[in-house]
Amino acid sequence: MHDQSTRVAILRLREEGHGTRAIARALKISRGAVKKVLKAGTAEVPEMARAEKAEPYREQILELVPRCKDNLVRVHEELVGTGARLSYQALTSYCRRHGIGHAPPEPVGRYDFEPGEEMQHDTSPHDVVIGGRTRRAQTASAALCYSRMLFFQLYPRFTRFECKVFLTEAALYFEGSCLRWMIDNTHVVVLSGTGADMVPVPEMAAFAARLGAAFAAHEKGDANRSARVERPFDHIDNNFLAGREFSDWAHCNREARAWCDKVNATTKRHLHASPRELFAVERLRLVPLPVHVPEVYQLHDRIVDSEGYVNVHRNRYSAPWRLIGRRLEVRETKDHIELYDGPRRVAVHERLLEPTDARVTQPDHRPPRGAKVFARDAPSPEERELARGGEEVATYMAWLKQRGRSLRVLRRLLGIVRDYPQKAVLAALRIATHYGLDDLNRLESLVLRHIAGDFFPLPLDAPTVRREAGETDRGDGPLPDSDDDTQTPEDDDDG
């Protein structure tokens, strides 16, 4: 049977007055075929009325397809088992023509993007050989939708901190940012909702706004919406990771960046250009980066332990030994662990990416071997502050040290001097020194007794109250001689 274009040619040549023999000779077909077309008088190809081999078994096929879970191999086996004379190819062609067992294919869609309009970001797990061992890595990838520029890195884990680190590196690699960052409803970015109703975490929304972008998520199950970034994952797995081994994570990511440079410079048949050439157009439409792009870091609050280390993700980093017991601010960056004592940075270490219970020690953080760590005669900060409090305070402090009282007692004395009025404290110290009181609880009681009148003033017309021995109205007079029965500190059993 000849196609429609041949049939059109036959009818056109007949209208021009050519005979059957001339038409057959010109088209190199038989005269019988020419006569059949002229007899039909139409260029439409007639349908072939041919009985299908599977038609007699239609009812059995419709019954077996759902029972065999749309597996036509099993359907054919069951039909042959019941005596049907039917090939597997005849069965599949019959089911395909009549839509049995599967829906007809639907045409795929296409998304078009303007330069600088959108960047897509996603992650995928891959197995990578690092240090002779196979590790499960999280591959984070970003692709510009217009130029198909690709950038990816590998991490042992992918938290919100790694997400901000990666997106910052991607913006620096592209030398700009797109207006929209499309994600796959990842919990790292999403606070609530999906698709158009997605609400990003405020921390991540502020991070994207700093680079002139905003997060968006595609609808759940609509993976084609992020095809620009999904498609390269197969290329990464079967090209970049195939047969490659790396010494550490830093080596792996350096090789990944070099591989991206190579792939982005390769001409793509469907683009008729390389991503690097298209990027020359898109780069002009990207949002410029800020003048200063701050380094991403994660804050930790740590106390330097008795061995002089701080713990971050099960790895221990040394701090200067003089800071033992101090609370430090630890900043975890992409490559370093930085220790801050207030506004001052006191140590920097190389960051270990995996929790291996390792210790990172700098030699200058340990005291010199054989040297005295603390000079025994050097006064402590508490002693220096007490010495500036006056003669009575310094005398009482020296007496406490002579009695062998510890630094903890001196700190308690410093708290009393700081917290209470000076006149009341000095008066109480004179009494304590005179009677040899080294119990700071009783010293504090004397201070409170001297300042009681300040907090509970007596009425002006109140009768005169007998004063306690050794005290005046304000507690700052000399200790008078008295024969009355007022109890003095030395009358106590433990005085």
Short mmCIF file of N, CA and C in Angstrom, two decimals, residues 217-339:
data_model
loop_
_atom_site.label_atom_id
_atom_site.label_comp_id
_atom_site.label_asym_id
_atom_site.label_seq_id
_atom_site.Cartn_x
_atom_site.Cartn_y
_atom_site.Cartn_z
N ALA A 217 9.42 27.01 46.58
CA ALA A 217 9.38 25.55 46.54
C ALA A 217 8.37 25.11 45.49
N HIS A 218 8.69 24.02 44.76
CA HIS A 218 7.73 23.51 43.79
C HIS A 218 6.68 22.66 44.49
N GLU A 219 5.61 22.36 43.80
CA GLU A 219 4.53 21.59 44.39
C GLU A 219 5.00 20.17 44.70
N LYS A 220 4.43 19.58 45.71
CA LYS A 220 4.83 18.25 46.12
C LYS A 220 4.55 17.24 45.01
N GLY A 221 5.57 16.47 44.65
CA GLY A 221 5.45 15.48 43.58
C GLY A 221 5.76 16.00 42.20
N ASP A 222 5.95 17.30 42.05
CA ASP A 222 6.24 17.89 40.74
C ASP A 222 7.75 18.02 40.58
N ALA A 223 8.42 16.86 40.42
CA ALA A 223 9.88 16.88 40.32
C ALA A 223 10.37 17.52 39.04
N ASN A 224 9.53 17.54 37.99
CA ASN A 224 9.94 18.16 36.73
C ASN A 224 10.20 19.65 36.89
N ARG A 225 9.60 20.24 37.91
CA ARG A 225 9.80 21.69 38.10
C ARG A 225 11.24 22.01 38.46
N SER A 226 11.96 21.05 39.03
CA SER A 226 13.36 21.27 39.38
C SER A 226 14.28 20.40 38.53
N ALA A 227 13.90 20.17 37.27
CA ALA A 227 14.67 19.28 36.40
C ALA A 227 16.05 19.83 36.08
N ARG A 228 16.22 21.15 36.10
CA ARG A 228 17.53 21.74 35.79
C ARG A 228 18.61 21.25 36.75
N VAL A 229 18.23 21.05 38.02
CA VAL A 229 19.22 20.61 39.01
C VAL A 229 19.14 19.10 39.24
N GLU A 230 17.99 18.47 38.93
CA GLU A 230 17.86 17.03 39.13
C GLU A 230 18.65 16.24 38.08
N ARG A 231 18.64 16.71 36.85
CA ARG A 231 19.25 15.96 35.77
C ARG A 231 20.76 15.77 35.95
N PRO A 232 21.53 16.78 36.41
CA PRO A 232 22.99 16.58 36.53
C PRO A 232 23.41 15.58 37.60
N PHE A 233 22.52 15.18 38.52
CA PHE A 233 22.94 14.24 39.56
C PHE A 233 23.39 12.91 38.96
N ASP A 234 22.70 12.45 37.92
CA ASP A 234 23.09 11.21 37.28
C ASP A 234 24.47 11.35 36.62
N HIS A 235 24.73 12.52 36.04
CA HIS A 235 26.04 12.78 35.43
C HIS A 235 27.14 12.81 36.49
N ILE A 236 26.84 13.39 37.64
CA ILE A 236 27.82 13.43 38.73
C ILE A 236 28.14 12.03 39.22
N ASP A 237 27.09 11.20 39.39
CA ASP A 237 27.29 9.86 39.92
C ASP A 237 28.06 8.97 38.95
N ASN A 238 27.75 9.05 37.65
CA ASN A 238 28.33 8.15 36.67
C ASN A 238 29.53 8.71 35.94
N ASN A 239 29.92 9.95 36.24
CA ASN A 239 31.09 10.52 35.58
C ASN A 239 32.10 11.00 36.61
N PHE A 240 31.69 11.94 37.44
CA PHE A 240 32.65 12.50 38.40
C PHE A 240 33.06 11.47 39.46
N LEU A 241 32.09 10.76 40.04
CA LEU A 241 32.40 9.83 41.12
C LEU A 241 32.86 8.47 40.63
N ALA A 242 32.68 8.19 39.34
CA ALA A 242 33.03 6.87 38.82
C ALA A 242 34.55 6.69 38.79
N GLY A 243 35.04 5.74 39.59
CA GLY A 243 36.46 5.42 39.57
C GLY A 243 37.37 6.42 40.25
N ARG A 244 36.83 7.42 40.91
CA ARG A 244 37.67 8.41 41.58
C ARG A 244 37.75 8.13 43.07
N GLU A 245 38.92 8.37 43.65
CA GLU A 245 39.13 8.28 45.09
C GLU A 245 39.78 9.58 45.56
N PHE A 246 39.48 9.96 46.81
CA PHE A 246 39.94 11.23 47.34
C PHE A 246 40.60 11.00 48.70
N SER A 247 41.55 11.86 49.01
CA SER A 247 42.26 11.73 50.27
C SER A 247 41.45 12.26 51.45
N ASP A 248 40.71 13.33 51.24
CA ASP A 248 39.86 13.89 52.30
C ASP A 248 38.74 14.70 51.64
N TRP A 249 37.88 15.29 52.47
CA TRP A 249 36.74 16.04 51.94
C TRP A 249 37.18 17.29 51.20
N ALA A 250 38.24 17.94 51.68
CA ALA A 250 38.72 19.14 51.00
C ALA A 250 39.22 18.80 49.60
N HIS A 251 39.95 17.67 49.48
CA HIS A 251 40.41 17.23 48.16
C HIS A 251 39.23 16.92 47.24
N CYS A 252 38.20 16.28 47.79
CA CYS A 252 37.01 15.95 47.00
C CYS A 252 36.34 17.20 46.46
N ASN A 253 36.18 18.23 47.28
CA ASN A 253 35.49 19.43 46.84
C ASN A 253 36.34 20.27 45.90
N ARG A 254 37.67 20.20 46.03
CA ARG A 254 38.52 20.88 45.05
C ARG A 254 38.37 20.23 43.67
N GLU A 255 38.34 18.90 43.65
CA GLU A 255 38.16 18.20 42.38
C GLU A 255 36.77 18.47 41.80
N ALA A 256 35.76 18.59 42.68
CA ALA A 256 34.40 18.89 42.20
C ALA A 256 34.34 20.26 41.54
N ARG A 257 35.01 21.23 42.11
CA ARG A 257 35.01 22.58 41.52
C ARG A 257 35.72 22.56 40.15
N ALA A 258 36.85 21.83 40.07
CA ALA A 258 37.55 21.75 38.79
C ALA A 258 36.71 21.02 37.75
N TRP A 259 35.96 19.99 38.16
CA TRP A 259 35.10 19.26 37.24
C TRP A 259 33.97 20.15 36.74
N CYS A 260 33.43 21.00 37.62
CA CYS A 260 32.39 21.95 37.21
C CYS A 260 32.93 22.92 36.15
N ASP A 261 34.16 23.40 36.34
CA ASP A 261 34.75 24.29 35.34
C ASP A 261 34.85 23.60 33.98
N LYS A 262 35.21 22.32 33.99
CA LYS A 262 35.34 21.58 32.74
C LYS A 262 33.98 21.35 32.08
N VAL A 263 32.99 20.91 32.85
CA VAL A 263 31.67 20.62 32.30
C VAL A 263 30.99 21.89 31.80
N ASN A 264 31.14 22.99 32.54
CA ASN A 264 30.49 24.25 32.13
C ASN A 264 31.10 24.81 30.84
N ALA A 265 32.30 24.39 30.50
CA ALA A 265 32.92 24.86 29.25
C ALA A 265 32.69 23.92 28.08
N THR A 266 31.95 22.81 28.28
CA THR A 266 31.68 21.83 27.23
C THR A 266 30.42 22.21 26.47
N THR A 267 30.47 22.13 25.15
CA THR A 267 29.31 22.47 24.32
C THR A 267 28.23 21.42 24.47
N LYS A 268 26.98 21.86 24.65
CA LYS A 268 25.83 20.97 24.78
C LYS A 268 25.04 20.98 23.47
N ARG A 269 24.70 19.78 22.98
CA ARG A 269 24.00 19.71 21.68
C ARG A 269 22.63 20.37 21.74
N HIS A 270 21.90 20.16 22.83
CA HIS A 270 20.56 20.73 22.90
C HIS A 270 20.59 22.23 23.14
N LEU A 271 21.73 22.77 23.56
CA LEU A 271 21.85 24.22 23.74
C LEU A 271 22.54 24.90 22.56
N HIS A 272 23.24 24.11 21.73
CA HIS A 272 24.03 24.64 20.62
C HIS A 272 25.08 25.63 21.12
N ALA A 273 25.47 25.48 22.36
CA ALA A 273 26.50 26.34 22.95
C ALA A 273 26.91 25.70 24.27
N SER A 274 27.92 26.25 24.90
CA SER A 274 28.33 25.78 26.22
C SER A 274 27.66 26.63 27.29
N PRO A 275 27.46 26.09 28.49
CA PRO A 275 26.90 26.91 29.57
C PRO A 275 27.74 28.16 29.85
N ARG A 276 29.05 28.06 29.69
CA ARG A 276 29.90 29.22 29.93
C ARG A 276 29.60 30.34 28.95
N GLU A 277 29.30 30.01 27.68
CA GLU A 277 28.96 31.04 26.68
C GLU A 277 27.62 31.69 26.98
N LEU A 278 26.63 30.86 27.40
CA LEU A 278 25.33 31.44 27.77
C LEU A 278 25.43 32.25 29.06
N PHE A 279 26.35 31.86 29.92
CA PHE A 279 26.51 32.58 31.18
C PHE A 279 27.02 34.00 30.94
N ALA A 280 27.73 34.22 29.83
CA ALA A 280 28.19 35.57 29.53
C ALA A 280 27.03 36.53 29.37
N VAL A 281 25.87 36.00 28.92
CA VAL A 281 24.66 36.83 28.81
C VAL A 281 23.95 36.92 30.15
N GLU A 282 23.86 35.79 30.84
CA GLU A 282 23.11 35.77 32.11
C GLU A 282 23.83 36.53 33.21
N ARG A 283 25.13 36.58 33.17
CA ARG A 283 25.88 37.23 34.24
C ARG A 283 25.49 38.69 34.39
N LEU A 284 25.15 39.34 33.27
CA LEU A 284 24.78 40.76 33.32
C LEU A 284 23.44 40.97 34.01
N ARG A 285 22.63 39.90 34.11
CA ARG A 285 21.30 40.03 34.70
C ARG A 285 21.23 39.51 36.13
N LEU A 286 22.33 39.00 36.65
CA LEU A 286 22.35 38.51 38.03
C LEU A 286 22.35 39.67 39.01
N VAL A 287 21.82 39.40 40.22
CA VAL A 287 21.85 40.40 41.28
C VAL A 287 23.29 40.51 41.79
N PRO A 288 23.88 41.69 41.78
CA PRO A 288 25.28 41.81 42.24
C PRO A 288 25.41 41.44 43.71
N LEU A 289 26.55 40.88 44.05
CA LEU A 289 26.80 40.52 45.44
C LEU A 289 27.11 41.77 46.26
N PRO A 290 26.87 41.73 47.57
CA PRO A 290 27.24 42.87 48.42
C PRO A 290 28.75 43.12 48.37
N VAL A 291 29.12 44.32 48.77
CA VAL A 291 30.54 44.65 48.79
C VAL A 291 31.31 43.69 49.70
N HIS A 292 30.69 43.34 50.81
CA HIS A 292 31.30 42.38 51.76
C HIS A 292 30.34 41.23 51.97
N VAL A 293 30.78 40.03 51.63
CA VAL A 293 30.00 38.82 51.89
C VAL A 293 30.58 38.16 53.13
N PRO A 294 29.94 38.29 54.28
CA PRO A 294 30.53 37.75 55.52
C PRO A 294 30.61 36.23 55.48
N GLU A 295 31.62 35.70 56.14
CA GLU A 295 31.79 34.26 56.22
C GLU A 295 30.72 33.66 57.11
N VAL A 296 30.12 32.58 56.66
CA VAL A 296 29.08 31.91 57.43
C VAL A 296 29.72 31.16 58.59
N TYR A 297 29.16 31.34 59.79
CA TYR A 297 29.66 30.59 60.94
C TYR A 297 28.49 30.23 61.85
N GLN A 298 28.74 29.18 62.65
CA GLN A 298 27.76 28.71 63.62
C GLN A 298 28.32 28.91 65.02
N LEU A 299 27.52 29.49 65.92
CA LEU A 299 27.99 29.83 67.27
C LEU A 299 27.78 28.67 68.23
N HIS A 300 28.77 28.46 69.09
CA HIS A 300 28.68 27.50 70.19
C HIS A 300 29.18 28.19 71.46
N ASP A 301 28.55 27.89 72.58
CA ASP A 301 28.98 28.41 73.88
C ASP A 301 29.62 27.28 74.65
N ARG A 302 30.93 27.39 74.93
CA ARG A 302 31.66 26.31 75.56
C ARG A 302 32.49 26.82 76.74
N ILE A 303 32.67 25.95 77.74
CA ILE A 303 33.57 26.21 78.87
C ILE A 303 34.81 25.36 78.68
N VAL A 304 35.98 25.97 78.81
CA VAL A 304 37.23 25.24 78.65
C VAL A 304 37.36 24.25 79.80
N ASP A 305 37.52 22.95 79.48
CA ASP A 305 37.54 21.94 80.52
C ASP A 305 38.88 21.93 81.25
N SER A 306 39.00 21.03 82.22
CA SER A 306 40.19 20.99 83.06
C SER A 306 41.44 20.59 82.29
N GLU A 307 41.29 19.99 81.13
CA GLU A 307 42.44 19.64 80.31
C GLU A 307 42.79 20.72 79.29
N GLY A 308 41.99 21.77 79.22
CA GLY A 308 42.28 22.87 78.32
C GLY A 308 41.71 22.70 76.93
N TYR A 309 40.55 22.03 76.80
CA TYR A 309 39.93 21.79 75.50
C TYR A 309 38.47 22.25 75.52
N VAL A 310 37.95 22.52 74.31
CA VAL A 310 36.52 22.72 74.11
C VAL A 310 36.03 21.65 73.14
N ASN A 311 34.81 21.21 73.33
CA ASN A 311 34.26 20.10 72.55
C ASN A 311 33.27 20.63 71.53
N VAL A 312 33.49 20.30 70.24
CA VAL A 312 32.58 20.68 69.15
C VAL A 312 32.36 19.45 68.28
N HIS A 313 31.13 18.94 68.25
CA HIS A 313 30.77 17.77 67.45
C HIS A 313 31.70 16.58 67.74
N ARG A 314 31.92 16.31 69.01
CA ARG A 314 32.70 15.16 69.48
C ARG A 314 34.19 15.28 69.17
N ASN A 315 34.64 16.39 68.66
CA ASN A 315 36.07 16.63 68.48
C ASN A 315 36.49 17.73 69.45
N ARG A 316 37.71 17.63 69.99
CA ARG A 316 38.17 18.55 71.03
C ARG A 316 39.30 19.40 70.48
N TYR A 317 39.18 20.72 70.74
CA TYR A 317 40.14 21.69 70.25
C TYR A 317 40.76 22.42 71.45
N SER A 318 42.07 22.61 71.41
CA SER A 318 42.77 23.17 72.55
C SER A 318 42.54 24.67 72.65
N ALA A 319 42.60 25.17 73.88
CA ALA A 319 42.53 26.60 74.19
C ALA A 319 43.75 26.96 75.05
N PRO A 320 44.16 28.22 75.08
CA PRO A 320 45.29 28.59 75.96
C PRO A 320 45.03 28.15 77.40
N TRP A 321 46.05 27.57 78.03
CA TRP A 321 45.86 26.96 79.34
C TRP A 321 45.45 27.94 80.41
N ARG A 322 45.74 29.22 80.23
CA ARG A 322 45.31 30.21 81.23
C ARG A 322 43.80 30.44 81.21
N LEU A 323 43.09 29.93 80.16
CA LEU A 323 41.64 30.13 80.06
C LEU A 323 40.85 28.94 80.58
N ILE A 324 41.49 28.02 81.28
CA ILE A 324 40.77 26.87 81.83
C ILE A 324 39.68 27.36 82.79
N GLY A 325 38.48 26.86 82.59
CA GLY A 325 37.34 27.27 83.41
C GLY A 325 36.61 28.47 82.86
N ARG A 326 37.14 29.13 81.83
CA ARG A 326 36.48 30.32 81.27
C ARG A 326 35.45 29.89 80.23
N ARG A 327 34.41 30.69 80.09
CA ARG A 327 33.38 30.46 79.08
C ARG A 327 33.78 31.21 77.81
N LEU A 328 33.91 30.48 76.70
CA LEU A 328 34.35 31.06 75.44
C LEU A 328 33.24 30.96 74.40
N GLU A 329 33.33 31.83 73.40
CA GLU A 329 32.45 31.78 72.24
C GLU A 329 33.20 31.07 71.11
N VAL A 330 32.64 29.97 70.63
CA VAL A 330 33.27 29.18 69.58
C VAL A 330 32.52 29.41 68.28
N ARG A 331 33.26 29.80 67.25
CA ARG A 331 32.67 30.03 65.92
C ARG A 331 33.13 28.92 64.99
N GLU A 332 32.17 28.17 64.47
CA GLU A 332 32.45 27.09 63.53
C GLU A 332 32.21 27.60 62.12
N THR A 333 33.28 27.74 61.33
CA THR A 333 33.18 28.18 59.95
C THR A 333 33.35 26.98 59.02
N LYS A 334 33.42 27.25 57.74
CA LYS A 334 33.54 26.16 56.76
C LYS A 334 34.82 25.36 56.99
N ASP A 335 35.93 26.03 57.28
CA ASP A 335 37.22 25.35 57.37
C ASP A 335 37.87 25.45 58.74
N HIS A 336 37.36 26.30 59.64
CA HIS A 336 38.08 26.55 60.88
C HIS A 336 37.15 26.51 62.09
N ILE A 337 37.77 26.33 63.26
CA ILE A 337 37.12 26.50 64.56
C ILE A 337 37.86 27.64 65.25
N GLU A 338 37.12 28.74 65.52
CA GLU A 338 37.72 29.94 66.10
C GLU A 338 37.20 30.12 67.52
N LEU A 339 38.11 30.38 68.46
CA LEU A 339 37.77 30.57 69.86
C LEU A 339 37.92 32.05 70.21
#
